[in-house]
Amino acid sequence: MPDRVALYLQDKHDIREGMEYVKYAEERGFEAVWQAESRLVRDAIVPMAAFAAVSKRIKIGSGVINNWTRNIGLLAATFLTLDDLAPDRIICGIGAWWDPLAKNVGIERRKPLLAMRETIEVMRRLLRMETVTFHGEFHHVTGIELDVVHGRHEPRHVPMFIGATGLEMMKLAGEIADGVVLNYCVPPEYNVPALTALAEGAQRVGRSLADIDRPQLVVCSVHTDRRQAIDGAKELLTQYLAQQPHIAKASGVAPEVVTQIQSILGWPATHEQVRAAMKFVPDDLVLRISATGTPDEARQKVREYVANGCTCPILYPMGDVKLMIDTFADGYA
């Protein structure tokens, strides 16, 4: 395939249906599938294992898990286990989570940069099969190691990608991560300052932007009927702009739009509430922050994200998944 492209799955489809989409995407040349773990709806690890079990080549990433709710030993053991199932095909995408959800389940997200730095350092050492003693502010471990009695003892190659939205986390990703998962629901021009920050972080340790992979989540609603495509994307964007303030800020959405949507949506939002609030999301906003429209229009929008520094679009399908996969099976040139 001339262009790198990946599939993004969240909770919109039954897991077994998702397994079929992964097989189809692999057959059509997609590079990877990334499984979300965002709201309190679907753990990422179980679907990742299911996808690994029915595929042979495609890479499988967490897009993204958070670094607060699994202790570091369990986190490393989880990705060791996934690597046992799909050797050298697993990617750990990890992010700092978001409020108010984290706060509502009792997590105080203080010093997110330091917490992420410690998580990446200790997890990497464990996956290198080292015996690790580390006493930081967030992780305290003494003489622990991945206790493999039966199975592969060699160090595991699990790339660490940080899901970053804010510019300070972007700098940290440039400094310590193998890659960054650029967020969705943002316009292509968001990538310009984001990649400037990423390059700044990379320069701190003698790296360049070229050393860091930069896949990007992209909401993708493809339909031969442009109106249906727009409505398909708008339903998702309505919910996310209200519930994830960091995405709304990065997308440049007017605060009054967010306030109008939040006045209707509860937590969790019902389907009826989302449909009622959709009228406050303008069509031009949908077209600005997603790859939406006819197949040609969707490919053109993806090209804009790539032109602004994305190395591999991770397409989140709204509507007909196989149509979207077919639309990008030969890339987006």
PDB file of N, CA and C in Angstrom, residues 65-80 92 94 115-127 132 134 138-142 144-146 160:
ATOM      1  N   ILE A  65      -4.855   3.674  26.548  1.00  0.00           N
ATOM      2  CA  ILE A  65      -5.146   3.403  27.945  1.00  0.00           C
ATOM      3  C   ILE A  65      -4.586   4.546  28.784  1.00  0.00           C
ATOM      4  N   ASN A  66      -4.953   4.596  30.070  1.00  0.00           N
ATOM      5  CA  ASN A  66      -4.426   5.666  30.917  1.00  0.00           C
ATOM      6  C   ASN A  66      -3.362   5.106  31.865  1.00  0.00           C
ATOM      7  N   ASN A  67      -2.573   5.984  32.442  1.00  0.00           N
ATOM      8  CA  ASN A  67      -1.472   5.552  33.302  1.00  0.00           C
ATOM      9  C   ASN A  67      -1.790   5.690  34.788  1.00  0.00           C
ATOM     10  N   TRP A  68      -3.084   5.692  35.124  1.00  0.00           N
ATOM     11  CA  TRP A  68      -3.476   5.881  36.517  1.00  0.00           C
ATOM     12  C   TRP A  68      -4.132   4.656  37.138  1.00  0.00           C
ATOM     13  N   THR A  69      -4.779   3.819  36.381  1.00  0.00           N
ATOM     14  CA  THR A  69      -5.680   2.827  36.970  1.00  0.00           C
ATOM     15  C   THR A  69      -5.140   1.404  36.990  1.00  0.00           C
ATOM     16  N   ARG A  70      -3.970   1.161  36.436  1.00  0.00           N
ATOM     17  CA  ARG A  70      -3.334  -0.158  36.532  1.00  0.00           C
ATOM     18  C   ARG A  70      -1.972   0.037  37.197  1.00  0.00           C
ATOM     19  N   ASN A  71      -1.667  -0.757  38.208  1.00  0.00           N
ATOM     20  CA  ASN A  71      -0.338  -0.590  38.793  1.00  0.00           C
ATOM     21  C   ASN A  71       0.717  -0.986  37.764  1.00  0.00           C
ATOM     22  N   ILE A  72       1.929  -0.480  37.932  1.00  0.00           N
ATOM     23  CA  ILE A  72       2.939  -0.600  36.889  1.00  0.00           C
ATOM     24  C   ILE A  72       3.337  -2.042  36.609  1.00  0.00           C
ATOM     25  N   GLY A  73       3.317  -2.891  37.642  1.00  0.00           N
ATOM     26  CA  GLY A  73       3.636  -4.302  37.406  1.00  0.00           C
ATOM     27  C   GLY A  73       2.587  -4.985  36.554  1.00  0.00           C
ATOM     28  N   LEU A  74       1.317  -4.723  36.874  1.00  0.00           N
ATOM     29  CA  LEU A  74       0.224  -5.299  36.080  1.00  0.00           C
ATOM     30  C   LEU A  74       0.246  -4.754  34.662  1.00  0.00           C
ATOM     31  N   LEU A  75       0.535  -3.471  34.520  1.00  0.00           N
ATOM     32  CA  LEU A  75       0.575  -2.861  33.187  1.00  0.00           C
ATOM     33  C   LEU A  75       1.621  -3.541  32.313  1.00  0.00           C
ATOM     34  N   ALA A  76       2.816  -3.733  32.850  1.00  0.00           N
ATOM     35  CA  ALA A  76       3.877  -4.391  32.082  1.00  0.00           C
ATOM     36  C   ALA A  76       3.522  -5.841  31.796  1.00  0.00           C
ATOM     37  N   ALA A  77       2.964  -6.546  32.778  1.00  0.00           N
ATOM     38  CA  ALA A  77       2.587  -7.950  32.573  1.00  0.00           C
ATOM     39  C   ALA A  77       1.498  -8.088  31.525  1.00  0.00           C
ATOM     40  N   THR A  78       0.579  -7.115  31.476  1.00  0.00           N
ATOM     41  CA  THR A  78      -0.491  -7.136  30.484  1.00  0.00           C
ATOM     42  C   THR A  78       0.077  -7.067  29.071  1.00  0.00           C
ATOM     43  N   PHE A  79       1.035  -6.171  28.860  1.00  0.00           N
ATOM     44  CA  PHE A  79       1.586  -6.038  27.512  1.00  0.00           C
ATOM     45  C   PHE A  79       2.573  -7.146  27.186  1.00  0.00           C
ATOM     46  N   LEU A  80       3.196  -7.729  28.173  1.00  0.00           N
ATOM     47  CA  LEU A  80       3.971  -8.954  27.948  1.00  0.00           C
ATOM     48  C   LEU A  80       3.047 -10.064  27.452  1.00  0.00           C
ATOM     49  N   CYS A  92       1.876  -0.061  22.752  1.00  0.00           N
ATOM     50  CA  CYS A  92       1.257   0.502  23.950  1.00  0.00           C
ATOM     51  C   CYS A  92       1.052   1.990  23.746  1.00  0.00           C
ATOM     52  N   ILE A  94      -0.528   5.179  25.475  1.00  0.00           N
ATOM     53  CA  ILE A  94      -0.899   5.493  26.853  1.00  0.00           C
ATOM     54  C   ILE A  94      -1.051   6.998  27.004  1.00  0.00           C
ATOM     55  N   ALA A 115       4.144  11.929  36.264  1.00  0.00           N
ATOM     56  CA  ALA A 115       3.532  10.602  36.347  1.00  0.00           C
ATOM     57  C   ALA A 115       3.763   9.807  35.065  1.00  0.00           C
ATOM     58  N   MET A 116       3.633  10.471  33.910  1.00  0.00           N
ATOM     59  CA  MET A 116       3.852   9.786  32.641  1.00  0.00           C
ATOM     60  C   MET A 116       5.318   9.406  32.469  1.00  0.00           C
ATOM     61  N   ARG A 117       6.220  10.293  32.834  1.00  0.00           N
ATOM     62  CA  ARG A 117       7.646  10.004  32.707  1.00  0.00           C
ATOM     63  C   ARG A 117       8.013   8.761  33.526  1.00  0.00           C
ATOM     64  N   GLU A 118       7.535   8.692  34.750  1.00  0.00           N
ATOM     65  CA  GLU A 118       7.842   7.538  35.592  1.00  0.00           C
ATOM     66  C   GLU A 118       7.247   6.255  35.030  1.00  0.00           C
ATOM     67  N   THR A 119       6.015   6.348  34.533  1.00  0.00           N
ATOM     68  CA  THR A 119       5.359   5.156  33.975  1.00  0.00           C
ATOM     69  C   THR A 119       6.142   4.598  32.795  1.00  0.00           C
ATOM     70  N   ILE A 120       6.524   5.460  31.872  1.00  0.00           N
ATOM     71  CA  ILE A 120       7.257   5.006  30.693  1.00  0.00           C
ATOM     72  C   ILE A 120       8.593   4.392  31.096  1.00  0.00           C
ATOM     73  N   GLU A 121       9.307   5.035  32.010  1.00  0.00           N
ATOM     74  CA  GLU A 121      10.621   4.524  32.401  1.00  0.00           C
ATOM     75  C   GLU A 121      10.538   3.144  33.041  1.00  0.00           C
ATOM     76  N   VAL A 122       9.646   2.981  34.013  1.00  0.00           N
ATOM     77  CA  VAL A 122       9.573   1.702  34.721  1.00  0.00           C
ATOM     78  C   VAL A 122       9.035   0.611  33.806  1.00  0.00           C
ATOM     79  N   MET A 123       8.037   0.924  33.004  1.00  0.00           N
ATOM     80  CA  MET A 123       7.470  -0.102  32.126  1.00  0.00           C
ATOM     81  C   MET A 123       8.501  -0.569  31.104  1.00  0.00           C
ATOM     82  N   ARG A 124       9.247   0.348  30.542  1.00  0.00           N
ATOM     83  CA  ARG A 124      10.277  -0.053  29.580  1.00  0.00           C
ATOM     84  C   ARG A 124      11.301  -0.988  30.220  1.00  0.00           C
ATOM     85  N   ARG A 125      11.719  -0.660  31.413  1.00  0.00           N
ATOM     86  CA  ARG A 125      12.716  -1.497  32.087  1.00  0.00           C
ATOM     87  C   ARG A 125      12.166  -2.895  32.373  1.00  0.00           C
ATOM     88  N   LEU A 126      10.909  -2.963  32.785  1.00  0.00           N
ATOM     89  CA  LEU A 126      10.304  -4.271  33.039  1.00  0.00           C
ATOM     90  C   LEU A 126      10.207  -5.094  31.759  1.00  0.00           C
ATOM     91  N   LEU A 127       9.807  -4.449  30.650  1.00  0.00           N
ATOM     92  CA  LEU A 127       9.693  -5.181  29.392  1.00  0.00           C
ATOM     93  C   LEU A 127      11.052  -5.552  28.803  1.00  0.00           C
ATOM     94  N   VAL A 132      13.830  -4.470  38.624  1.00  0.00           N
ATOM     95  CA  VAL A 132      13.683  -3.027  38.750  1.00  0.00           C
ATOM     96  C   VAL A 132      13.415  -2.619  40.197  1.00  0.00           C
ATOM     97  N   PHE A 134      12.727   1.124  41.846  1.00  0.00           N
ATOM     98  CA  PHE A 134      12.475   2.513  41.450  1.00  0.00           C
ATOM     99  C   PHE A 134      11.597   3.157  42.506  1.00  0.00           C
ATOM    100  N   PHE A 138       5.333   8.662  41.986  1.00  0.00           N
ATOM    101  CA  PHE A 138       4.119   7.929  41.639  1.00  0.00           C
ATOM    102  C   PHE A 138       4.314   6.420  41.622  1.00  0.00           C
ATOM    103  N   HIS A 139       5.508   5.960  41.348  1.00  0.00           N
ATOM    104  CA  HIS A 139       5.763   4.522  41.302  1.00  0.00           C
ATOM    105  C   HIS A 139       6.848   4.166  42.308  1.00  0.00           C
ATOM    106  N   HIS A 140       6.541   3.164  43.128  1.00  0.00           N
ATOM    107  CA  HIS A 140       7.489   2.665  44.125  1.00  0.00           C
ATOM    108  C   HIS A 140       7.559   1.146  43.973  1.00  0.00           C
ATOM    109  N   VAL A 141       8.640   0.663  43.413  1.00  0.00           N
ATOM    110  CA  VAL A 141       8.801  -0.786  43.238  1.00  0.00           C
ATOM    111  C   VAL A 141      10.176  -1.190  43.760  1.00  0.00           C
ATOM    112  N   THR A 142      10.247  -2.381  44.313  1.00  0.00           N
ATOM    113  CA  THR A 142      11.498  -2.867  44.901  1.00  0.00           C
ATOM    114  C   THR A 142      11.797  -4.268  44.393  1.00  0.00           C
ATOM    115  N   ILE A 144      11.436  -5.849  41.548  1.00  0.00           N
ATOM    116  CA  ILE A 144      10.426  -6.615  40.821  1.00  0.00           C
ATOM    117  C   ILE A 144      10.901  -6.911  39.400  1.00  0.00           C
ATOM    118  N   GLU A 145      10.379  -7.970  38.838  1.00  0.00           N
ATOM    119  CA  GLU A 145      10.657  -8.330  37.451  1.00  0.00           C
ATOM    120  C   GLU A 145       9.476  -9.115  36.913  1.00  0.00           C
ATOM    121  N   LEU A 146       9.399  -9.209  35.605  1.00  0.00           N
ATOM    122  CA  LEU A 146       8.360 -10.028  34.987  1.00  0.00           C
ATOM    123  C   LEU A 146       8.770 -11.483  35.144  1.00  0.00           C
ATOM    124  N   MET A 160       6.310   2.384  22.845  1.00  0.00           N
ATOM    125  CA  MET A 160       5.519   3.198  23.766  1.00  0.00           C
ATOM    126  C   MET A 160       5.134   4.508  23.076  1.00  0.00           C
TER     127      MET A 160
END
